[in-house]
PDB file of C-alpha atoms in Angstrom:
ATOM      1  CA  UNK A   1       0.000   0.000   0.000  1.00 51.00           C
ATOM      2  CA  UNK A   2       1.476   3.348  -1.015  1.00 57.00           C
ATOM      3  CA  UNK A   3       1.748   6.261   1.397  1.00 53.00           C
ATOM      4  CA  UNK A   4      -1.047   8.022  -0.523  1.00 54.00           C
ATOM      5  CA  UNK A   5      -3.379   5.102   0.079  1.00 56.00           C
ATOM      6  CA  UNK A   6      -2.396   4.970   3.769  1.00 57.00           C
ATOM      7  CA  UNK A   7      -3.194   8.671   4.254  1.00 56.00           C
ATOM      8  CA  UNK A   8      -6.479   8.313   2.378  1.00 54.00           C
ATOM      9  CA  UNK A   9      -7.442   5.315   4.508  1.00 60.00           C
ATOM     10  CA  UNK A  10      -6.633   7.233   7.701  1.00 55.00           C
ATOM     11  CA  UNK A  11      -8.725  10.190   6.525  1.00 48.00           C
ATOM     12  CA  UNK A  12     -11.628   7.865   5.971  1.00 56.00           C
ATOM     13  CA  UNK A  13     -11.265   6.270   9.400  1.00 57.00           C
ATOM     14  CA  UNK A  14     -10.770   9.393  11.509  1.00 54.00           C
ATOM     15  CA  UNK A  15     -12.257  12.249   9.476  1.00 54.00           C
ATOM     16  CA  UNK A  16     -14.958  10.456   7.520  1.00 54.00           C
ATOM     17  CA  UNK A  17     -13.707  11.714   4.170  1.00 51.00           C
ATOM     18  CA  UNK A  18     -11.600  10.234   1.397  1.00 53.00           C
ATOM     19  CA  UNK A  19     -10.168  11.402  -1.881  1.00 52.00           C
ATOM     20  CA  UNK A  20     -11.181   9.573  -5.038  1.00 52.00           C
ATOM     21  CA  UNK A  21      -9.992   9.818  -8.588  1.00 52.00           C
ATOM     22  CA  UNK A  22     -12.478  11.517 -10.885  1.00 42.00           C
ATOM     23  CA  UNK A  23     -13.004   9.326 -13.918  1.00 42.00           C
ATOM     24  CA  UNK A  24     -13.156  11.027 -17.270  1.00 49.00           C
ATOM     25  CA  UNK A  25     -16.343  10.643 -19.284  1.00 46.00           C
ATOM     26  CA  UNK A  26     -15.869   8.133 -22.044  1.00 52.00           C
ATOM     27  CA  UNK A  27     -15.816   9.733 -25.489  1.00 62.00           C
ATOM     28  CA  UNK A  28     -18.855   9.004 -27.586  1.00 68.00           C
ATOM     29  CA  UNK A  29     -18.268   6.187 -30.040  1.00 82.00           C
ATOM     30  CA  UNK A  30     -18.999   6.846 -33.705  1.00 91.00           C
ATOM     31  CA  UNK A  31     -22.296   5.272 -34.737  1.00 94.00           C
ATOM     32  CA  UNK A  32     -22.335   3.271 -37.928  1.00 95.00           C
ATOM     33  CA  UNK A  33     -24.908   1.123 -39.747  1.00 95.00           C
ATOM     34  CA  UNK A  34     -24.985  -2.610 -39.043  1.00 96.00           C
ATOM     35  CA  UNK A  35     -22.151  -4.456 -40.729  1.00 91.00           C
ATOM     36  CA  UNK A  36     -24.545  -7.218 -41.742  1.00 90.00           C
ATOM     37  CA  UNK A  37     -28.358  -7.269 -42.025  1.00 86.00           C
ATOM     38  CA  UNK A  38     -28.297 -10.272 -39.694  1.00 90.00           C
ATOM     39  CA  UNK A  39     -27.090  -7.934 -36.945  1.00 93.00           C
ATOM     40  CA  UNK A  40     -30.670  -6.690 -36.575  1.00 97.00           C
ATOM     41  CA  UNK A  41     -33.584  -8.762 -35.354  1.00 98.00           C
ATOM     42  CA  UNK A  42     -36.105  -6.016 -36.084  1.00 98.00           C
ATOM     43  CA  UNK A  43     -37.317  -5.189 -39.549  1.00 97.00           C
ATOM     44  CA  UNK A  44     -38.722  -1.737 -40.346  1.00 98.00           C
ATOM     45  CA  UNK A  45     -39.431  -0.487 -36.820  1.00 98.00           C
ATOM     46  CA  UNK A  46     -41.683   2.561 -36.718  1.00 98.00           C
ATOM     47  CA  UNK A  47     -40.914   5.753 -34.789  1.00 98.00           C
ATOM     48  CA  UNK A  48     -43.410   8.531 -34.137  1.00 98.00           C
ATOM     49  CA  UNK A  49     -41.338  11.707 -33.985  1.00 98.00           C
ATOM     50  CA  UNK A  50     -43.202  14.544 -32.342  1.00 98.00           C
ATOM     51  CA  UNK A  51     -42.800  17.347 -29.835  1.00 97.00           C
ATOM     52  CA  UNK A  52     -44.094  16.860 -26.315  1.00 96.00           C
ATOM     53  CA  UNK A  53     -47.838  17.355 -25.809  1.00 95.00           C
ATOM     54  CA  UNK A  54     -48.655  16.818 -29.460  1.00 95.00           C
ATOM     55  CA  UNK A  55     -50.980  13.819 -29.241  1.00 94.00           C
ATOM     56  CA  UNK A  56     -48.448  11.014 -29.551  1.00 95.00           C
ATOM     57  CA  UNK A  57     -50.083   8.983 -26.781  1.00 92.00           C
ATOM     58  CA  UNK A  58     -53.415   9.204 -28.571  1.00 93.00           C
ATOM     59  CA  UNK A  59     -51.882   8.040 -31.840  1.00 96.00           C
ATOM     60  CA  UNK A  60     -49.976   5.222 -30.184  1.00 95.00           C
ATOM     61  CA  UNK A  61     -53.122   4.036 -28.353  1.00 93.00           C
ATOM     62  CA  UNK A  62     -55.026   3.960 -31.638  1.00 95.00           C
ATOM     63  CA  UNK A  63     -52.222   2.059 -33.344  1.00 97.00           C
ATOM     64  CA  UNK A  64     -51.885  -0.394 -30.477  1.00 96.00           C
ATOM     65  CA  UNK A  65     -55.571  -1.275 -30.897  1.00 95.00           C
ATOM     66  CA  UNK A  66     -54.639  -2.712 -34.316  1.00 97.00           C
ATOM     67  CA  UNK A  67     -54.278  -6.486 -34.404  1.00 97.00           C
ATOM     68  CA  UNK A  68     -50.920  -6.295 -36.203  1.00 98.00           C
ATOM     69  CA  UNK A  69     -49.339  -3.254 -34.562  1.00 98.00           C
ATOM     70  CA  UNK A  70     -47.762  -3.079 -31.124  1.00 97.00           C
ATOM     71  CA  UNK A  71     -47.311   0.461 -29.809  1.00 96.00           C
ATOM     72  CA  UNK A  72     -46.210   0.280 -26.166  1.00 95.00           C
ATOM     73  CA  UNK A  73     -45.590   3.138 -23.765  1.00 93.00           C
ATOM     74  CA  UNK A  74     -42.565   5.395 -24.252  1.00 95.00           C
ATOM     75  CA  UNK A  75     -39.515   3.130 -24.302  1.00 96.00           C
ATOM     76  CA  UNK A  76     -36.589   5.587 -24.075  1.00 96.00           C
ATOM     77  CA  UNK A  77     -34.266   3.006 -25.627  1.00 95.00           C
ATOM     78  CA  UNK A  78     -31.823   5.681 -26.759  1.00 94.00           C
ATOM     79  CA  UNK A  79     -30.970   6.171 -23.085  1.00 95.00           C
ATOM     80  CA  UNK A  80     -29.894   2.542 -22.714  1.00 96.00           C
ATOM     81  CA  UNK A  81     -26.107   2.718 -22.664  1.00 96.00           C
ATOM     82  CA  UNK A  82     -23.262   0.213 -22.677  1.00 96.00           C
ATOM     83  CA  UNK A  83     -20.116   0.637 -20.605  1.00 95.00           C
ATOM     84  CA  UNK A  84     -16.841  -1.254 -20.751  1.00 96.00           C
ATOM     85  CA  UNK A  85     -15.927  -2.425 -17.272  1.00 94.00           C
ATOM     86  CA  UNK A  86     -12.246  -2.668 -18.163  1.00 97.00           C
ATOM     87  CA  UNK A  87      -9.932  -1.614 -20.961  1.00 96.00           C
ATOM     88  CA  UNK A  88      -9.478  -5.305 -21.714  1.00 97.00           C
ATOM     89  CA  UNK A  89     -13.206  -5.651 -22.401  1.00 97.00           C
ATOM     90  CA  UNK A  90     -13.036  -2.653 -24.719  1.00 97.00           C
ATOM     91  CA  UNK A  91     -10.051  -4.120 -26.568  1.00 97.00           C
ATOM     92  CA  UNK A  92     -11.793  -7.472 -26.824  1.00 97.00           C
ATOM     93  CA  UNK A  93     -14.893  -5.945 -28.393  1.00 96.00           C
ATOM     94  CA  UNK A  94     -12.752  -3.800 -30.698  1.00 96.00           C
ATOM     95  CA  UNK A  95     -11.080  -6.991 -31.932  1.00 97.00           C
ATOM     96  CA  UNK A  96     -14.558  -8.177 -32.926  1.00 95.00           C
ATOM     97  CA  UNK A  97     -15.199  -4.873 -34.693  1.00 94.00           C
ATOM     98  CA  UNK A  98     -17.556  -3.443 -32.044  1.00 95.00           C
ATOM     99  CA  UNK A  99     -17.363  -0.062 -30.384  1.00 96.00           C
ATOM    100  CA  UNK A 100     -19.712   1.199 -27.679  1.00 97.00           C
ATOM    101  CA  UNK A 101     -22.274   2.494 -30.187  1.00 97.00           C
ATOM    102  CA  UNK A 102     -22.381  -0.881 -31.964  1.00 96.00           C
ATOM    103  CA  UNK A 103     -23.140  -2.677 -28.718  1.00 97.00           C
ATOM    104  CA  UNK A 104     -25.787  -0.122 -27.774  1.00 97.00           C
ATOM    105  CA  UNK A 105     -27.464  -0.655 -31.137  1.00 97.00           C
ATOM    106  CA  UNK A 106     -27.517  -4.411 -30.522  1.00 97.00           C
ATOM    107  CA  UNK A 107     -29.067  -3.772 -27.110  1.00 98.00           C
ATOM    108  CA  UNK A 108     -31.703  -1.389 -28.466  1.00 98.00           C
ATOM    109  CA  UNK A 109     -32.612  -3.816 -31.219  1.00 98.00           C
ATOM    110  CA  UNK A 110     -32.855  -6.737 -28.803  1.00 98.00           C
ATOM    111  CA  UNK A 111     -35.092  -4.855 -26.360  1.00 98.00           C
ATOM    112  CA  UNK A 112     -37.541  -3.743 -29.059  1.00 98.00           C
ATOM    113  CA  UNK A 113     -37.522  -7.145 -30.729  1.00 98.00           C
ATOM    114  CA  UNK A 114     -38.257  -8.904 -27.446  1.00 98.00           C
ATOM    115  CA  UNK A 115     -41.162  -6.544 -26.800  1.00 98.00           C
ATOM    116  CA  UNK A 116     -42.552  -7.177 -30.283  1.00 98.00           C
ATOM    117  CA  UNK A 117     -42.261 -10.966 -29.952  1.00 98.00           C
ATOM    118  CA  UNK A 118     -44.003 -10.883 -26.584  1.00 98.00           C
ATOM    119  CA  UNK A 119     -46.878  -8.927 -28.120  1.00 97.00           C
ATOM    120  CA  UNK A 120     -47.465 -11.540 -30.819  1.00 98.00           C
ATOM    121  CA  UNK A 121     -47.858  -8.801 -33.440  1.00 98.00           C
ATOM    122  CA  UNK A 122     -45.884  -7.940 -36.579  1.00 98.00           C
ATOM    123  CA  UNK A 123     -44.918  -4.272 -36.278  1.00 98.00           C
ATOM    124  CA  UNK A 124     -43.597  -2.223 -33.380  1.00 98.00           C
ATOM    125  CA  UNK A 125     -44.032   1.527 -32.878  1.00 98.00           C
ATOM    126  CA  UNK A 126     -42.052   3.673 -30.431  1.00 98.00           C
ATOM    127  CA  UNK A 127     -43.394   7.148 -29.742  1.00 97.00           C
ATOM    128  CA  UNK A 128     -40.906   8.594 -27.223  1.00 97.00           C
ATOM    129  CA  UNK A 129     -40.831  12.380 -27.963  1.00 96.00           C
ATOM    130  CA  UNK A 130     -37.134  12.668 -27.061  1.00 96.00           C
ATOM    131  CA  UNK A 131     -36.337  10.355 -29.972  1.00 98.00           C
ATOM    132  CA  UNK A 132     -36.520  13.464 -32.143  1.00 98.00           C
ATOM    133  CA  UNK A 133     -33.159  14.497 -30.696  1.00 98.00           C
ATOM    134  CA  UNK A 134     -31.646  11.166 -31.777  1.00 97.00           C
ATOM    135  CA  UNK A 135     -33.299  10.726 -35.168  1.00 98.00           C
ATOM    136  CA  UNK A 136     -30.003  10.260 -37.001  1.00 98.00           C
ATOM    137  CA  UNK A 137     -28.746   7.717 -34.492  1.00 98.00           C
ATOM    138  CA  UNK A 138     -32.012   5.789 -34.819  1.00 98.00           C
ATOM    139  CA  UNK A 139     -31.746   5.823 -38.607  1.00 98.00           C
ATOM    140  CA  UNK A 140     -28.160   4.595 -38.320  1.00 98.00           C
ATOM    141  CA  UNK A 141     -29.149   1.779 -35.979  1.00 98.00           C
ATOM    142  CA  UNK A 142     -32.062   0.725 -38.205  1.00 98.00           C
ATOM    143  CA  UNK A 143     -31.459   1.868 -41.809  1.00 97.00           C
ATOM    144  CA  UNK A 144     -34.939   0.583 -42.705  1.00 98.00           C
ATOM    145  CA  UNK A 145     -36.694   2.481 -39.897  1.00 98.00           C
ATOM    146  CA  UNK A 146     -39.934   4.227 -40.804  1.00 98.00           C
ATOM    147  CA  UNK A 147     -40.938   7.617 -39.432  1.00 98.00           C
ATOM    148  CA  UNK A 148     -44.310   9.192 -38.705  1.00 98.00           C
ATOM    149  CA  UNK A 149     -44.035  12.921 -37.988  1.00 98.00           C
ATOM    150  CA  UNK A 150     -46.822  14.133 -35.711  1.00 98.00           C
ATOM    151  CA  UNK A 151     -47.337  17.902 -35.682  1.00 98.00           C
ATOM    152  CA  UNK A 152     -49.582  20.193 -33.684  1.00 97.00           C
ATOM    153  CA  UNK A 153     -50.078  23.941 -33.524  1.00 97.00           C
ATOM    154  CA  UNK A 154     -46.936  25.187 -31.733  1.00 97.00           C
ATOM    155  CA  UNK A 155     -48.893  27.488 -29.407  1.00 97.00           C
ATOM    156  CA  UNK A 156     -51.202  24.622 -28.410  1.00 96.00           C
ATOM    157  CA  UNK A 157     -48.167  22.464 -27.648  1.00 97.00           C
ATOM    158  CA  UNK A 158     -46.647  25.174 -25.476  1.00 97.00           C
ATOM    159  CA  UNK A 159     -49.920  25.807 -23.632  1.00 95.00           C
ATOM    160  CA  UNK A 160     -50.398  22.109 -22.920  1.00 94.00           C
ATOM    161  CA  UNK A 161     -46.767  21.746 -21.810  1.00 96.00           C
ATOM    162  CA  UNK A 162     -47.254  24.588 -19.327  1.00 95.00           C
ATOM    163  CA  UNK A 163     -50.519  23.109 -18.043  1.00 93.00           C
ATOM    164  CA  UNK A 164     -48.862  19.741 -17.497  1.00 91.00           C
ATOM    165  CA  UNK A 165     -46.604  21.247 -14.806  1.00 92.00           C
ATOM    166  CA  UNK A 166     -47.475  24.921 -14.154  1.00 94.00           C
ATOM    167  CA  UNK A 167     -45.369  25.006 -10.986  1.00 94.00           C
ATOM    168  CA  UNK A 168     -42.354  23.791 -12.956  1.00 94.00           C
ATOM    169  CA  UNK A 169     -42.657  25.820 -16.175  1.00 95.00           C
ATOM    170  CA  UNK A 170     -44.287  29.183 -16.661  1.00 95.00           C
ATOM    171  CA  UNK A 171     -45.746  29.924 -20.068  1.00 94.00           C
ATOM    172  CA  UNK A 172     -42.575  31.513 -21.410  1.00 96.00           C
ATOM    173  CA  UNK A 173     -40.375  28.640 -20.239  1.00 96.00           C
ATOM    174  CA  UNK A 174     -42.844  26.097 -21.614  1.00 96.00           C
ATOM    175  CA  UNK A 175     -42.776  27.748 -25.044  1.00 97.00           C
ATOM    176  CA  UNK A 176     -38.969  27.827 -25.098  1.00 97.00           C
ATOM    177  CA  UNK A 177     -38.645  24.210 -23.985  1.00 97.00           C
ATOM    178  CA  UNK A 178     -41.305  22.936 -26.397  1.00 97.00           C
ATOM    179  CA  UNK A 179     -39.601  24.814 -29.209  1.00 98.00           C
ATOM    180  CA  UNK A 180     -36.488  22.639 -28.735  1.00 98.00           C
ATOM    181  CA  UNK A 181     -38.591  19.582 -29.548  1.00 98.00           C
ATOM    182  CA  UNK A 182     -40.236  21.289 -32.509  1.00 98.00           C
ATOM    183  CA  UNK A 183     -36.867  22.206 -33.999  1.00 98.00           C
ATOM    184  CA  UNK A 184     -35.624  18.650 -33.522  1.00 98.00           C
ATOM    185  CA  UNK A 185     -38.684  17.273 -35.299  1.00 98.00           C
ATOM    186  CA  UNK A 186     -38.179  19.789 -38.091  1.00 98.00           C
ATOM    187  CA  UNK A 187     -34.573  18.644 -38.538  1.00 98.00           C
ATOM    188  CA  UNK A 188     -35.762  15.039 -38.667  1.00 98.00           C
ATOM    189  CA  UNK A 189     -38.392  15.869 -41.308  1.00 98.00           C
ATOM    190  CA  UNK A 190     -35.678  17.363 -43.487  1.00 98.00           C
ATOM    191  CA  UNK A 191     -33.372  14.390 -42.998  1.00 98.00           C
ATOM    192  CA  UNK A 192     -35.793  11.486 -43.513  1.00 98.00           C
ATOM    193  CA  UNK A 193     -38.786  10.554 -45.592  1.00 98.00           C
ATOM    194  CA  UNK A 194     -41.950   9.638 -43.757  1.00 98.00           C
ATOM    195  CA  UNK A 195     -45.613  10.376 -43.182  1.00 98.00           C
ATOM    196  CA  UNK A 196     -46.739  13.666 -41.635  1.00 98.00           C
ATOM    197  CA  UNK A 197     -49.882  13.645 -39.487  1.00 98.00           C
ATOM    198  CA  UNK A 198     -51.423  16.667 -37.774  1.00 98.00           C
ATOM    199  CA  UNK A 199     -53.018  16.314 -34.360  1.00 97.00           C
ATOM    200  CA  UNK A 200     -55.863  18.618 -35.346  1.00 96.00           C
ATOM    201  CA  UNK A 201     -56.680  16.388 -38.331  1.00 97.00           C
ATOM    202  CA  UNK A 202     -56.388  13.244 -36.205  1.00 97.00           C
ATOM    203  CA  UNK A 203     -58.951  14.487 -33.693  1.00 95.00           C
ATOM    204  CA  UNK A 204     -61.264  15.989 -36.337  1.00 95.00           C
ATOM    205  CA  UNK A 205     -61.281  13.002 -38.701  1.00 96.00           C
ATOM    206  CA  UNK A 206     -59.641  10.029 -36.964  1.00 96.00           C
ATOM    207  CA  UNK A 207     -60.785   7.467 -39.523  1.00 97.00           C
ATOM    208  CA  UNK A 208     -59.225   9.274 -42.457  1.00 98.00           C
ATOM    209  CA  UNK A 209     -55.948   9.882 -40.626  1.00 98.00           C
ATOM    210  CA  UNK A 210     -55.619   6.339 -39.272  1.00 98.00           C
ATOM    211  CA  UNK A 211     -56.347   4.975 -42.743  1.00 98.00           C
ATOM    212  CA  UNK A 212     -53.429   7.043 -44.041  1.00 98.00           C
ATOM    213  CA  UNK A 213     -51.163   5.716 -41.294  1.00 98.00           C
ATOM    214  CA  UNK A 214     -52.224   2.129 -41.993  1.00 98.00           C
ATOM    215  CA  UNK A 215     -51.519   2.592 -45.689  1.00 98.00           C
ATOM    216  CA  UNK A 216     -48.073   3.938 -44.819  1.00 98.00           C
ATOM    217  CA  UNK A 217     -47.390   0.938 -42.580  1.00 98.00           C
ATOM    218  CA  UNK A 218     -48.741  -1.532 -45.113  1.00 98.00           C
ATOM    219  CA  UNK A 219     -51.482  -2.939 -42.896  1.00 98.00           C
ATOM    220  CA  UNK A 220     -55.250  -3.014 -43.422  1.00 98.00           C
ATOM    221  CA  UNK A 221     -57.295  -0.433 -41.571  1.00 98.00           C
ATOM    222  CA  UNK A 222     -59.303  -1.696 -38.579  1.00 97.00           C
ATOM    223  CA  UNK A 223     -62.290   0.056 -37.039  1.00 95.00           C
ATOM    224  CA  UNK A 224     -61.131  -0.913 -33.539  1.00 94.00           C
ATOM    225  CA  UNK A 225     -58.570   1.866 -33.801  1.00 95.00           C
ATOM    226  CA  UNK A 226     -61.318   4.451 -33.341  1.00 93.00           C
ATOM    227  CA  UNK A 227     -62.378   3.072 -29.935  1.00 88.00           C
ATOM    228  CA  UNK A 228     -59.004   2.043 -28.598  1.00 84.00           C
ATOM    229  CA  UNK A 229     -60.084   1.499 -24.978  1.00 78.00           C
ATOM    230  CA  UNK A 230     -58.121   2.451 -21.895  1.00 65.00           C
ATOM    231  CA  UNK A 231     -54.350   2.350 -22.567  1.00 59.00           C
ATOM    232  CA  UNK A 232     -52.496  -0.206 -20.462  1.00 58.00           C
ATOM    233  CA  UNK A 233     -49.949   2.348 -19.200  1.00 46.00           C
ATOM    234  CA  UNK A 234     -50.995   5.752 -17.910  1.00 50.00           C
ATOM    235  CA  UNK A 235     -47.933   6.946 -16.059  1.00 50.00           C
ATOM    236  CA  UNK A 236     -46.240  10.326 -16.081  1.00 52.00           C
ATOM    237  CA  UNK A 237     -42.977   9.985 -17.972  1.00 53.00           C
ATOM    238  CA  UNK A 238     -44.215   7.048 -20.036  1.00 52.00           C
ATOM    239  CA  UNK A 239     -47.086   8.785 -21.788  1.00 58.00           C
ATOM    240  CA  UNK A 240     -50.146  10.973 -21.284  1.00 54.00           C
ATOM    241  CA  UNK A 241     -51.899  10.382 -17.969  1.00 47.00           C
ATOM    242  CA  UNK A 242     -54.666  12.952 -18.285  1.00 55.00           C
ATOM    243  CA  UNK A 243     -58.417  12.499 -18.615  1.00 52.00           C
ATOM    244  CA  UNK A 244     -58.666  12.815 -22.392  1.00 55.00           C
ATOM    245  CA  UNK A 245     -56.551   9.728 -23.026  1.00 53.00           C
ATOM    246  CA  UNK A 246     -58.292   7.845 -20.207  1.00 55.00           C
ATOM    247  CA  UNK A 247     -61.625   8.183 -22.028  1.00 52.00           C
ATOM    248  CA  UNK A 248     -60.699   5.395 -24.452  1.00 59.00           C
ATOM    249  CA  UNK A 249     -61.923   7.235 -27.523  1.00 63.00           C
ATOM    250  CA  UNK A 250     -60.886  10.263 -29.551  1.00 79.00           C
ATOM    251  CA  UNK A 251     -61.828  13.572 -27.933  1.00 76.00           C
ATOM    252  CA  UNK A 252     -62.081  16.919 -29.754  1.00 70.00           C
ATOM    253  CA  UNK A 253     -58.918  19.003 -29.746  1.00 73.00           C
ATOM    254  CA  UNK A 254     -58.759  22.431 -28.197  1.00 77.00           C
ATOM    255  CA  UNK A 255     -59.645  25.498 -30.222  1.00 86.00           C
ATOM    256  CA  UNK A 256     -56.732  26.809 -32.248  1.00 90.00           C
ATOM    257  CA  UNK A 257     -55.155  29.940 -30.765  1.00 90.00           C
ATOM    258  CA  UNK A 258     -55.674  33.258 -32.475  1.00 91.00           C
ATOM    259  CA  UNK A 259     -52.625  34.940 -34.029  1.00 89.00           C
ATOM    260  CA  UNK A 260     -52.538  37.347 -31.089  1.00 89.00           C
ATOM    261  CA  UNK A 261     -52.249  34.424 -28.653  1.00 90.00           C
ATOM    262  CA  UNK A 262     -49.160  32.968 -30.327  1.00 96.00           C
ATOM    263  CA  UNK A 263     -45.927  33.799 -28.452  1.00 95.00           C
ATOM    264  CA  UNK A 264     -43.372  35.657 -30.510  1.00 96.00           C
ATOM    265  CA  UNK A 265     -40.871  32.818 -30.071  1.00 96.00           C
ATOM    266  CA  UNK A 266     -43.206  30.388 -31.827  1.00 97.00           C
ATOM    267  CA  UNK A 267     -44.348  32.445 -34.799  1.00 97.00           C
ATOM    268  CA  UNK A 268     -41.617  31.313 -37.176  1.00 97.00           C
ATOM    269  CA  UNK A 269     -42.380  27.680 -36.378  1.00 98.00           C
ATOM    270  CA  UNK A 270     -46.088  28.302 -36.909  1.00 97.00           C
ATOM    271  CA  UNK A 271     -45.381  29.651 -40.368  1.00 96.00           C
ATOM    272  CA  UNK A 272     -42.992  26.791 -41.126  1.00 97.00           C
ATOM    273  CA  UNK A 273     -45.612  24.197 -40.180  1.00 97.00           C
ATOM    274  CA  UNK A 274     -48.453  25.962 -41.970  1.00 96.00           C
ATOM    275  CA  UNK A 275     -50.228  27.295 -38.902  1.00 95.00           C
ATOM    276  CA  UNK A 276     -50.045  30.957 -39.802  1.00 78.00           C
TER     277      UNK A 276
END
């Protein structure tokens, strides 16, 4: 035992404190597509990319009512990370051609595939709003991924985001925070092809909009999607827990805000999304 360790041990025994080495954060590994199609168990996973408070729980509940589509609660798979316990483990994986990102992709794919198999259905849909910030990583993990872009009037999103936690976010903070999600979704729309659905259209004419989604997914439309029942998970952080989604059927959306009610910070996004 070195003298440094002896002093540190004594400090811990008599003073109740010890020094510890601060580990450096591991650099992010470059993400690359699968080396072989066999590296992925999933085929054509579907991701709903949307801002917070834009109706993604409603859409996922309607999709999950389909006999061939499994749309579980928010999965947050992009937050599942892999760490190398030792440098030897890192070297061993590198010898196999795997970096940290490769192993994370294998983990993400396995988790979603297991969930799909357990459901007994053919297609899986993940609707985690934060996925918009990782759209390129998702597309790299699954080159055949399909995207549904769900939009809503930016001012309605901001108002709903404030109402979800008024003691946490005032209206100005809610608008600024929601705008981050909107910009991420906009970047994803420019980077990938997909189907765009508007929340206002979904609530006004759910049959027409769900038929369009079914056509995009390559599955027949089913009337059960219109009366989806009570979602199995209603937990804050995993999806919408409020009364509208608990009703089990599509409820009318709120009235669109007037131009005067739109915060200045959201006006450019309103114009960009056709809500001017």
